[in-house]
Amino acid sequence: MMANTVEAEGQLTPDEQKRLTADMHRSLRRKKIRAVFLVAPLLIFIMVTFVSPIATMLFRSVDNPQVSEYMPNTTAALAAWDADSNELPDETTYAALVEDLVVGRENHTIGKAATRLNYEKSQMRSLLTGTARKAGRLDPPYKEQLIKINAGWGDIDNWRVIKRESAPYTLSYYIAAFDMETTPSGEIKMLPEQQRVYLKMLWRTVWMSLLITALTLILGYPVSYLLASLPMGIANTLMILVLLPFWTSLLVRTSSWIALLQGQGVINDVLVWFGLVGDDNRLSMIYNATGTVITMTHILLPFMILPLYSVMKTIPPSYMRAARSLGATPFTAFFKVYLPQSVPGISAGAILVFILAIGYYITPALVGGQTGQFIGNMIAYHMQSSLNWGLAAALGVVLLALVLGIYALYSRLFGSNNQMTLR
């Protein structure tokens, strides 16, 4: 504890007031320093596990080092070339290309630049790697020989792509994330309808997440109301059933739904046994959007029940009894009195379930099939299979921006203290 060095008796002199003020400022400064040391581990943890990955993702979504790093001579030569001139680069550029191809093949790096260019224009990888295998045997002048090896070197559009992608930073990943492309002439346009993937998958992710949120609310509200209305001992016992899924692996819970929903699964067997569906017409409830919605609704249901229960538990039962005593019907008393007071729980549970659902990966991957996949599955595909980390990062940024936008809308509608009421 800070010791006051001024003994205040009667009216303080100016010097004593000055020393007292200095002591107070010193005491506050020490408290602030102590507070910083206390929260420092948490700040470091957040920086390492949250801020740093997001910053890395943002950087990767615009980072474009492959062509300039692995084809430096070609990049430098193309800097002086006018891509709008409709003329092929001069012999100096072709010589620089041969030098880069030879060095890149020796260092096993030309494939990285070729893969990057292939993202922008098909057959660029075969153009570079095929030419690199023969480039070491060439003698100047190179231009005619390269065009003879592969006519693609006489296509001015290929050179325009190389020049454009030689920049250290690019927006091409974001352009691809919105199902658009940049033509060799620099025009940005939408892809043909049959080639659009990401916008459709992003829309599917949003509407399925909204549907899952609505289903968890419909199922979770009565359960929360029952838990809040029962005596504490019984409610705590039943709450164990709500929390029980958290003690089981997510993979196990998802796999159990595969056993239940598959064509020869338990639910179809029961429906056939009751004669509700024919044995030859069993319902298709797995490896599609239906399987994803059913499974994720069950998995995310506790995240809706818990916020609802915490809010409903604070609503005094006397409010409903007072409304009934004043002549309100049970429905009117619930709709006019109870439901508005539970809105904070509804909003908190809905935003929690929606944000969790929109970023889900494992469950859609296991039970979603082709029509139940989320945008997170496409991000995982580009990170693990196509190794297009730039596009994966751009899709991640788009998803992050969408979540932040939804959260901003939620904050505007419900406010920081969740005081919105139904009218």
Tab-separated table of C-alpha atoms in Angstrom:
chain	number	residue	atom	x	y	z
A	1	MET	CA	0.000	0.000	0.000
A	2	MET	CA	1.228	3.469	-0.908
A	3	ALA	CA	2.303	5.522	2.127
A	4	ASN	CA	1.242	9.142	2.093
A	5	THR	CA	4.249	11.310	2.866
A	6	VAL	CA	2.155	14.349	3.759
A	7	GLU	CA	0.470	14.612	7.118
A	8	ALA	CA	-2.598	16.651	6.329
A	9	GLU	CA	-3.603	18.652	9.378
A	10	GLY	CA	-5.588	21.806	8.770
A	11	GLN	CA	-5.082	23.680	5.531
A	12	LEU	CA	-2.230	22.384	3.340
A	13	THR	CA	0.467	24.681	2.149
A	14	PRO	CA	1.164	24.881	-1.613
A	15	ASP	CA	4.270	22.690	-1.191
A	16	GLU	CA	2.314	20.077	0.749
A	17	GLN	CA	-0.450	20.087	-1.859
A	18	LYS	CA	2.148	19.611	-4.568
A	19	ARG	CA	3.763	16.684	-2.744
A	20	LEU	CA	0.350	15.157	-2.036
A	21	THR	CA	-0.596	15.379	-5.721
A	22	ALA	CA	2.728	13.819	-6.727
A	23	ASP	CA	2.227	10.973	-4.242
A	24	MET	CA	-1.249	10.311	-5.581
A	25	HIS	CA	0.004	10.235	-9.165
A	26	ARG	CA	2.841	7.893	-8.150
A	27	SER	CA	0.381	5.610	-6.397
A	28	LEU	CA	-1.921	5.468	-9.422
A	29	ARG	CA	1.035	4.791	-11.725
A	30	ARG	CA	2.149	1.849	-9.580
A	31	LYS	CA	-1.376	0.440	-9.594
A	32	LYS	CA	-1.513	0.696	-13.382
A	33	ILE	CA	1.851	-1.040	-13.739
A	34	ARG	CA	0.725	-3.792	-11.364
A	35	ALA	CA	-2.477	-4.209	-13.382
A	36	VAL	CA	-0.495	-4.462	-16.627
A	37	PHE	CA	1.689	-7.225	-15.155
A	38	LEU	CA	-1.420	-9.099	-14.014
A	39	VAL	CA	-3.093	-9.052	-17.425
A	40	ALA	CA	0.154	-9.444	-19.408
A	41	PRO	CA	-0.056	-13.287	-19.647
A	42	LEU	CA	-3.602	-13.024	-20.975
A	43	LEU	CA	-2.609	-10.344	-23.493
A	44	ILE	CA	0.331	-12.433	-24.695
A	45	PHE	CA	-1.906	-15.484	-25.008
A	46	ILE	CA	-4.469	-13.531	-27.051
A	47	MET	CA	-1.769	-12.029	-29.259
A	48	VAL	CA	-0.194	-15.428	-29.989
A	49	THR	CA	-3.353	-17.498	-30.416
A	50	PHE	CA	-5.823	-14.966	-31.844
A	51	VAL	CA	-4.354	-11.758	-33.217
A	52	SER	CA	-1.259	-13.295	-34.793
A	53	PRO	CA	-3.127	-15.981	-36.815
A	54	ILE	CA	-5.620	-13.405	-38.081
A	55	ALA	CA	-2.825	-11.033	-39.053
A	56	THR	CA	-1.046	-13.888	-40.837
A	57	MET	CA	-4.245	-14.804	-42.659
A	58	LEU	CA	-4.771	-11.206	-43.769
A	59	PHE	CA	-1.192	-10.997	-45.041
A	60	ARG	CA	-1.356	-14.313	-46.886
A	61	SER	CA	-4.538	-13.257	-48.662
A	62	VAL	CA	-2.590	-10.535	-50.533
A	63	ASP	CA	0.955	-11.923	-50.431
A	64	ASN	CA	2.243	-12.896	-53.874
A	65	PRO	CA	5.980	-13.660	-53.716
A	66	GLN	CA	6.288	-16.780	-55.893
A	67	VAL	CA	6.859	-15.265	-59.354
A	68	SER	CA	9.060	-12.372	-58.277
A	69	GLU	CA	11.131	-14.615	-55.963
A	70	TYR	CA	11.626	-17.621	-58.229
A	71	MET	CA	11.692	-15.766	-61.570
A	72	PRO	CA	13.626	-12.600	-60.625
A	73	ASN	CA	15.312	-12.009	-63.987
A	74	THR	CA	12.067	-12.383	-65.917
A	75	THR	CA	10.305	-10.083	-63.464
A	76	ALA	CA	12.979	-7.425	-63.886
A	77	ALA	CA	12.932	-7.731	-67.678
A	78	LEU	CA	9.135	-7.518	-67.858
A	79	ALA	CA	9.131	-4.300	-65.802
A	80	ALA	CA	10.139	-2.370	-68.905
A	81	TRP	CA	7.704	-4.189	-71.201
A	82	ASP	CA	4.441	-2.513	-72.172
A	83	ALA	CA	1.733	-5.146	-71.802
A	84	ASP	CA	-0.709	-3.030	-73.817
A	85	SER	CA	1.549	-2.783	-76.838
A	86	ASN	CA	0.294	-6.056	-78.377
A	87	GLU	CA	3.898	-7.001	-79.053
A	88	LEU	CA	5.801	-9.887	-77.550
A	89	PRO	CA	8.670	-9.082	-75.159
A	90	ASP	CA	12.098	-8.651	-76.681
A	91	GLU	CA	14.983	-11.114	-76.773
A	92	THR	CA	16.303	-9.825	-73.426
A	93	THR	CA	13.132	-11.009	-71.655
A	94	TYR	CA	13.321	-14.441	-73.296
A	95	ALA	CA	16.969	-14.739	-72.228
A	96	ALA	CA	16.010	-13.820	-68.667
A	97	LEU	CA	13.268	-16.443	-68.787
A	98	VAL	CA	15.700	-19.153	-69.895
A	99	GLU	CA	18.077	-18.215	-67.095
A	100	ASP	CA	15.265	-18.390	-64.512
A	101	LEU	CA	14.019	-21.708	-65.862
A	102	VAL	CA	17.472	-23.282	-65.698
A	103	VAL	CA	18.177	-22.016	-62.173
A	104	GLY	CA	14.664	-22.823	-61.008
A	105	ARG	CA	14.883	-26.400	-62.261
A	106	GLU	CA	18.244	-26.895	-60.550
A	107	ASN	CA	16.884	-25.512	-57.270
A	108	HIS	CA	13.478	-27.222	-57.636
A	109	THR	CA	11.699	-23.868	-57.303
A	110	ILE	CA	10.279	-23.304	-60.774
A	111	GLY	CA	7.335	-25.532	-59.906
A	112	LYS	CA	6.212	-23.084	-57.198
A	113	ALA	CA	6.131	-20.179	-59.637
A	114	ALA	CA	4.438	-22.393	-62.251
A	115	THR	CA	1.761	-23.461	-59.760
A	116	ARG	CA	1.087	-19.861	-58.790
A	117	LEU	CA	0.661	-18.831	-62.442
A	118	ASN	CA	-1.551	-21.855	-63.072
A	119	TYR	CA	-4.004	-20.494	-60.490
A	120	GLU	CA	-4.512	-17.516	-62.804
A	121	LYS	CA	-4.399	-19.245	-66.190
A	122	SER	CA	-4.675	-22.921	-66.930
A	123	GLN	CA	-1.781	-24.766	-68.613
A	124	MET	CA	0.764	-22.250	-67.308
A	125	ARG	CA	2.326	-24.919	-65.116
A	126	SER	CA	2.911	-27.305	-68.007
A	127	LEU	CA	4.211	-24.398	-70.077
A	128	LEU	CA	6.896	-23.504	-67.532
A	129	THR	CA	7.869	-26.947	-66.281
A	130	GLY	CA	7.884	-28.455	-69.773
A	131	THR	CA	10.108	-25.683	-71.078
A	132	ALA	CA	12.374	-25.833	-67.999
A	133	ARG	CA	13.322	-29.434	-68.848
A	134	LYS	CA	14.733	-28.290	-72.213
A	135	ALA	CA	15.963	-24.798	-71.347
A	136	GLY	CA	19.446	-25.964	-70.303
A	137	ARG	CA	20.209	-27.180	-73.815
A	138	LEU	CA	19.341	-23.899	-75.536
A	139	ASP	CA	21.789	-21.368	-76.937
A	140	PRO	CA	21.027	-17.732	-77.784
A	141	PRO	CA	19.009	-16.316	-79.405
A	142	TYR	CA	16.190	-17.859	-77.374
A	143	LYS	CA	12.950	-16.294	-78.597
A	144	GLU	CA	12.362	-18.429	-81.673
A	145	GLN	CA	13.569	-21.589	-79.920
A	146	LEU	CA	11.208	-21.137	-76.961
A	147	ILE	CA	8.234	-20.556	-79.256
A	148	LYS	CA	9.250	-23.667	-81.202
A	149	ILE	CA	9.398	-25.693	-77.958
A	150	ASN	CA	5.972	-24.445	-76.863
A	151	ALA	CA	3.760	-22.099	-78.851
A	152	GLY	CA	2.516	-20.675	-75.539
A	153	TRP	CA	5.588	-18.452	-75.433
A	154	GLY	CA	4.274	-16.748	-78.537
A	155	ASP	CA	0.962	-15.994	-76.811
A	156	ILE	CA	1.042	-12.444	-75.485
A	157	ASP	CA	-1.666	-13.256	-72.916
A	158	ASN	CA	0.705	-15.639	-71.117
A	159	TRP	CA	3.273	-12.879	-70.785
A	160	ARG	CA	0.628	-10.490	-69.488
A	161	VAL	CA	-0.263	-12.981	-66.766
A	162	ILE	CA	3.398	-13.395	-65.790
A	163	LYS	CA	3.873	-9.633	-65.638
A	164	ARG	CA	0.710	-9.088	-63.592
A	165	GLU	CA	1.539	-11.796	-61.100
A	166	SER	CA	5.141	-10.660	-60.694
A	167	ALA	CA	3.881	-7.958	-58.319
A	168	PRO	CA	4.648	-8.750	-54.655
A	169	TYR	CA	1.032	-8.178	-53.585
A	170	THR	CA	-2.177	-9.063	-55.360
A	171	LEU	CA	-5.949	-9.004	-55.052
A	172	SER	CA	-6.351	-11.993	-57.346
A	173	TYR	CA	-7.174	-14.306	-54.419
A	174	TYR	CA	-10.093	-12.089	-53.408
A	175	ILE	CA	-11.206	-11.882	-57.042
A	176	ALA	CA	-11.229	-15.686	-57.185
A	177	ALA	CA	-13.028	-15.881	-53.820
A	178	PHE	CA	-15.944	-13.956	-55.339
A	179	ASP	CA	-16.099	-16.247	-58.392
A	180	MET	CA	-14.526	-13.651	-60.651
A	181	GLU	CA	-11.469	-13.683	-62.852
A	182	THR	CA	-9.036	-11.222	-64.337
A	183	THR	CA	-8.676	-11.492	-68.078
A	184	PRO	CA	-5.204	-11.147	-69.609
A	185	SER	CA	-6.196	-7.634	-70.662
A	186	GLY	CA	-6.846	-6.744	-66.999
A	187	GLU	CA	-10.648	-6.768	-67.058
A	188	ILE	CA	-12.368	-8.289	-63.999
A	189	LYS	CA	-15.513	-10.264	-64.785
A	190	MET	CA	-17.697	-12.973	-63.289
A	191	LEU	CA	-16.943	-16.581	-64.112
A	192	PRO	CA	-19.456	-18.564	-66.196
A	193	GLU	CA	-22.390	-19.797	-64.116
A	194	GLN	CA	-21.275	-23.425	-64.146
A	195	GLN	CA	-17.823	-22.489	-62.765
A	196	ARG	CA	-19.064	-20.438	-59.801
A	197	VAL	CA	-18.390	-22.268	-56.556
A	198	TYR	CA	-17.559	-20.011	-53.639
A	199	LEU	CA	-20.513	-17.588	-53.655
A	200	LYS	CA	-22.945	-20.497	-53.829
A	201	MET	CA	-21.165	-22.261	-50.983
A	202	LEU	CA	-21.018	-19.060	-48.932
A	203	TRP	CA	-24.760	-18.517	-49.401
A	204	ARG	CA	-25.411	-22.150	-48.501
A	205	THR	CA	-23.334	-21.733	-45.360
A	206	VAL	CA	-25.349	-18.664	-44.326
A	207	TRP	CA	-28.843	-20.050	-44.900
A	208	MET	CA	-28.064	-23.424	-43.361
A	209	SER	CA	-26.554	-21.699	-40.318
A	210	LEU	CA	-29.692	-19.566	-40.013
A	211	LEU	CA	-31.861	-22.685	-40.288
A	212	ILE	CA	-29.810	-24.493	-37.640
A	213	THR	CA	-30.071	-21.443	-35.368
A	214	ALA	CA	-33.855	-21.333	-35.802
A	215	LEU	CA	-34.195	-25.068	-35.101
A	216	THR	CA	-32.073	-24.877	-31.958
A	217	LEU	CA	-34.244	-21.972	-30.764
A	218	ILE	CA	-37.466	-23.884	-31.449
A	219	LEU	CA	-36.157	-26.952	-29.637
A	220	GLY	CA	-34.220	-25.175	-26.922
A	221	TYR	CA	-36.816	-22.631	-25.779
A	222	PRO	CA	-39.299	-25.137	-24.278
A	223	VAL	CA	-36.450	-27.085	-22.658
A	224	SER	CA	-35.039	-23.924	-21.097
A	225	TYR	CA	-38.496	-22.844	-19.943
A	226	LEU	CA	-39.018	-26.222	-18.299
A	227	LEU	CA	-35.630	-26.112	-16.596
A	228	ALA	CA	-36.262	-22.575	-15.325
A	229	SER	CA	-39.707	-23.531	-14.004
A	230	LEU	CA	-38.747	-26.700	-12.150
A	231	PRO	CA	-37.386	-26.788	-8.584
A	232	MET	CA	-33.648	-26.294	-8.384
A	233	GLY	CA	-32.837	-29.903	-7.472
A	234	ILE	CA	-34.742	-31.401	-10.406
A	235	ALA	CA	-33.518	-28.690	-12.787
A	236	ASN	CA	-29.882	-29.412	-11.878
A	237	THR	CA	-30.444	-33.105	-12.504
A	238	LEU	CA	-31.979	-32.459	-15.906
A	239	MET	CA	-29.242	-29.966	-16.718
A	240	ILE	CA	-26.791	-32.869	-16.599
A	241	LEU	CA	-28.614	-34.337	-19.597
A	242	VAL	CA	-28.132	-31.049	-21.453
A	243	LEU	CA	-24.436	-30.967	-20.617
A	244	LEU	CA	-23.876	-34.668	-21.262
A	245	PRO	CA	-22.960	-34.190	-24.971
A	246	PHE	CA	-20.005	-32.007	-23.903
A	247	TRP	CA	-18.480	-35.078	-22.230
A	248	THR	CA	-18.567	-36.992	-25.506
A	249	SER	CA	-16.230	-36.452	-28.453
A	250	LEU	CA	-17.643	-34.403	-31.314
A	251	LEU	CA	-16.439	-37.083	-33.705
A	252	VAL	CA	-18.323	-39.768	-31.770
A	253	ARG	CA	-21.531	-37.718	-31.721
A	254	THR	CA	-21.296	-37.090	-35.460
A	255	SER	CA	-20.548	-40.743	-36.194
A	256	SER	CA	-23.555	-41.821	-34.144
A	257	TRP	CA	-25.796	-39.718	-36.385
A	258	ILE	CA	-24.358	-41.511	-39.417
A	259	ALA	CA	-25.546	-44.794	-37.883
A	260	LEU	CA	-28.973	-43.300	-37.194
A	261	LEU	CA	-29.614	-41.490	-40.470
A	262	GLN	CA	-28.104	-43.761	-43.121
A	263	GLY	CA	-30.292	-45.712	-45.533
A	264	GLN	CA	-30.038	-48.892	-43.479
A	265	GLY	CA	-29.930	-46.948	-40.218
A	266	VAL	CA	-32.111	-47.020	-37.144
A	267	ILE	CA	-34.527	-44.239	-38.162
A	268	ASN	CA	-35.218	-45.693	-41.602
A	269	ASP	CA	-35.683	-49.157	-40.073
A	270	VAL	CA	-38.261	-47.757	-37.643
A	271	LEU	CA	-40.114	-45.906	-40.413
A	272	VAL	CA	-40.180	-49.048	-42.550
A	273	TRP	CA	-41.356	-51.132	-39.584
A	274	PHE	CA	-44.277	-48.755	-39.009
A	275	GLY	CA	-45.059	-48.759	-42.727
A	276	LEU	CA	-44.494	-45.020	-43.111
A	277	VAL	CA	-41.998	-45.538	-45.959
A	278	GLY	CA	-41.404	-48.462	-48.242
A	279	ASP	CA	-38.338	-50.630	-47.916
A	280	ASP	CA	-37.382	-49.648	-51.461
A	281	ASN	CA	-37.944	-45.953	-50.803
A	282	ARG	CA	-35.919	-45.326	-47.686
A	283	LEU	CA	-35.308	-41.675	-46.868
A	284	SER	CA	-32.010	-40.088	-47.833
A	285	MET	CA	-31.046	-38.250	-44.658
A	286	ILE	CA	-27.277	-38.463	-44.663
A	287	TYR	CA	-24.473	-37.160	-46.876
A	288	ASN	CA	-26.614	-34.186	-47.874
A	289	ALA	CA	-27.873	-30.892	-46.419
A	290	THR	CA	-30.506	-32.699	-44.338
A	291	GLY	CA	-27.844	-34.701	-42.521
A	292	THR	CA	-25.802	-31.592	-41.820
A	293	VAL	CA	-28.788	-29.653	-40.438
A	294	ILE	CA	-30.011	-32.508	-38.212
A	295	THR	CA	-26.576	-33.337	-36.828
A	296	MET	CA	-25.478	-29.760	-36.212
A	297	THR	CA	-28.809	-28.868	-34.608
A	298	HIS	CA	-28.268	-31.620	-32.055
A	299	ILE	CA	-24.617	-30.692	-31.479
A	300	LEU	CA	-25.289	-26.965	-31.067
A	301	LEU	CA	-28.503	-27.259	-29.064
A	302	PRO	CA	-26.784	-26.863	-25.643
A	303	PHE	CA	-25.309	-23.551	-26.797
A	304	MET	CA	-28.855	-22.245	-27.212
A	305	ILE	CA	-30.273	-23.787	-24.037
A	306	LEU	CA	-27.648	-22.456	-21.638
A	307	PRO	CA	-28.032	-18.695	-22.445
A	308	LEU	CA	-31.813	-19.060	-22.515
A	309	TYR	CA	-31.856	-20.845	-19.154
A	310	SER	CA	-29.567	-18.272	-17.535
A	311	VAL	CA	-31.942	-15.452	-18.570
A	312	MET	CA	-35.199	-17.293	-17.845
A	313	LYS	CA	-33.987	-18.157	-14.366
A	314	THR	CA	-33.917	-14.437	-13.550
A	315	ILE	CA	-37.545	-13.832	-14.642
A	316	PRO	CA	-39.740	-13.820	-11.505
A	317	PRO	CA	-42.708	-16.253	-11.787
A	318	SER	CA	-44.841	-13.643	-10.028
A	319	TYR	CA	-44.949	-11.603	-13.259
A	320	MET	CA	-46.903	-14.331	-15.021
A	321	ARG	CA	-49.187	-14.821	-12.027
A	322	ALA	CA	-49.818	-11.061	-11.896
A	323	ALA	CA	-50.719	-10.999	-15.605
A	324	ARG	CA	-53.115	-13.937	-15.145
A	325	SER	CA	-54.707	-12.251	-12.116
A	326	LEU	CA	-55.382	-9.182	-14.270
A	327	GLY	CA	-57.325	-11.235	-16.785
A	328	ALA	CA	-54.684	-12.214	-19.350
A	329	THR	CA	-54.942	-15.621	-20.970
A	330	PRO	CA	-51.940	-17.973	-20.607
A	331	PHE	CA	-50.924	-17.212	-24.204
A	332	THR	CA	-51.262	-13.444	-23.755
A	333	ALA	CA	-49.388	-13.507	-20.455
A	334	PHE	CA	-46.582	-15.502	-22.031
A	335	PHE	CA	-46.387	-13.407	-25.202
A	336	LYS	CA	-46.734	-10.010	-23.530
A	337	VAL	CA	-44.857	-10.618	-20.275
A	338	TYR	CA	-42.544	-13.620	-20.364
A	339	LEU	CA	-41.303	-13.675	-23.962
A	340	PRO	CA	-40.064	-10.031	-24.058
A	341	GLN	CA	-38.040	-10.626	-20.905
A	342	SER	CA	-36.391	-13.686	-22.464
A	343	VAL	CA	-35.250	-11.760	-25.566
A	344	PRO	CA	-31.706	-11.239	-24.171
A	345	GLY	CA	-31.348	-15.015	-23.866
A	346	ILE	CA	-32.745	-15.556	-27.363
A	347	SER	CA	-30.367	-13.028	-28.895
A	348	ALA	CA	-27.325	-14.332	-26.985
A	349	GLY	CA	-28.084	-17.958	-27.867
A	350	ALA	CA	-28.848	-17.132	-31.497
A	351	ILE	CA	-25.641	-15.195	-32.121
A	352	LEU	CA	-23.606	-17.868	-30.320
A	353	VAL	CA	-25.113	-20.763	-32.300
A	354	PHE	CA	-24.960	-18.901	-35.614
A	355	ILE	CA	-21.305	-17.930	-35.260
A	356	LEU	CA	-20.375	-21.469	-34.226
A	357	ALA	CA	-22.380	-22.962	-37.093
A	358	ILE	CA	-21.033	-20.720	-39.824
A	359	GLY	CA	-17.466	-21.804	-39.108
A	360	TYR	CA	-18.153	-25.521	-38.608
A	361	TYR	CA	-15.937	-27.998	-40.428
A	362	ILE	CA	-15.897	-31.565	-39.040
A	363	THR	CA	-19.627	-32.310	-39.070
A	364	PRO	CA	-20.334	-31.030	-42.626
A	365	ALA	CA	-17.243	-32.897	-43.814
A	366	LEU	CA	-18.493	-36.199	-42.362
A	367	VAL	CA	-22.236	-36.038	-43.031
A	368	GLY	CA	-22.663	-33.243	-45.591
A	369	GLY	CA	-21.794	-34.998	-48.836
A	370	GLN	CA	-21.784	-32.686	-51.843
A	371	THR	CA	-24.801	-30.560	-50.911
A	372	GLY	CA	-24.135	-30.174	-47.183
A	373	GLN	CA	-20.595	-28.794	-47.280
A	374	PHE	CA	-19.825	-25.409	-45.755
A	375	ILE	CA	-17.350	-22.764	-46.871
A	376	GLY	CA	-15.031	-23.998	-44.108
A	377	ASN	CA	-14.675	-27.292	-45.964
A	378	MET	CA	-13.559	-25.440	-49.078
A	379	ILE	CA	-10.991	-23.516	-47.022
A	380	ALA	CA	-9.683	-26.813	-45.650
A	381	TYR	CA	-9.525	-28.230	-49.197
A	382	HIS	CA	-7.335	-25.380	-50.416
A	383	MET	CA	-5.083	-25.653	-47.351
A	384	GLN	CA	-4.658	-29.437	-47.425
A	385	SER	CA	-5.176	-30.565	-51.014
A	386	SER	CA	-4.727	-27.812	-53.599
A	387	LEU	CA	-2.198	-25.998	-51.346
A	388	ASN	CA	-3.598	-22.669	-52.547
A	389	TRP	CA	-3.085	-20.961	-49.195
A	390	GLY	CA	-3.672	-17.506	-50.637
A	391	LEU	CA	-7.177	-18.392	-51.791
A	392	ALA	CA	-7.849	-20.202	-48.506
A	393	ALA	CA	-6.781	-17.057	-46.625
A	394	ALA	CA	-8.966	-14.848	-48.823
A	395	LEU	CA	-11.977	-17.095	-48.210
A	396	GLY	CA	-11.189	-16.970	-44.498
A	397	VAL	CA	-11.106	-13.171	-44.569
A	398	VAL	CA	-14.439	-13.067	-46.397
A	399	LEU	CA	-15.933	-15.374	-43.763
A	400	LEU	CA	-14.437	-13.273	-40.974
A	401	ALA	CA	-15.844	-10.073	-42.498
A	402	LEU	CA	-19.256	-11.730	-42.762
A	403	VAL	CA	-19.204	-12.754	-39.094
A	404	LEU	CA	-18.091	-9.288	-37.997
A	405	GLY	CA	-20.847	-7.720	-40.084
A	406	ILE	CA	-23.464	-9.981	-38.521
A	407	TYR	CA	-22.144	-9.254	-35.063
A	408	ALA	CA	-22.258	-5.500	-35.770
A	409	LEU	CA	-25.882	-5.900	-36.871
A	410	TYR	CA	-26.621	-7.887	-33.715
A	411	SER	CA	-24.993	-5.223	-31.575
A	412	ARG	CA	-26.999	-2.495	-33.298
A	413	LEU	CA	-30.299	-4.341	-32.910
A	414	PHE	CA	-29.893	-5.611	-29.391
A	415	GLY	CA	-27.309	-3.252	-27.949
A	416	SER	CA	-24.535	-4.071	-25.568
A	417	ASN	CA	-26.975	-4.706	-22.709
A	418	ASN	CA	-29.515	-6.731	-24.712
A	419	GLN	CA	-32.417	-4.513	-23.767
A	420	MET	CA	-34.498	-4.969	-26.930
A	421	THR	CA	-38.087	-5.861	-26.216
A	422	LEU	CA	-40.886	-7.283	-28.351
A	423	ARG	CA	-43.885	-5.094	-28.993
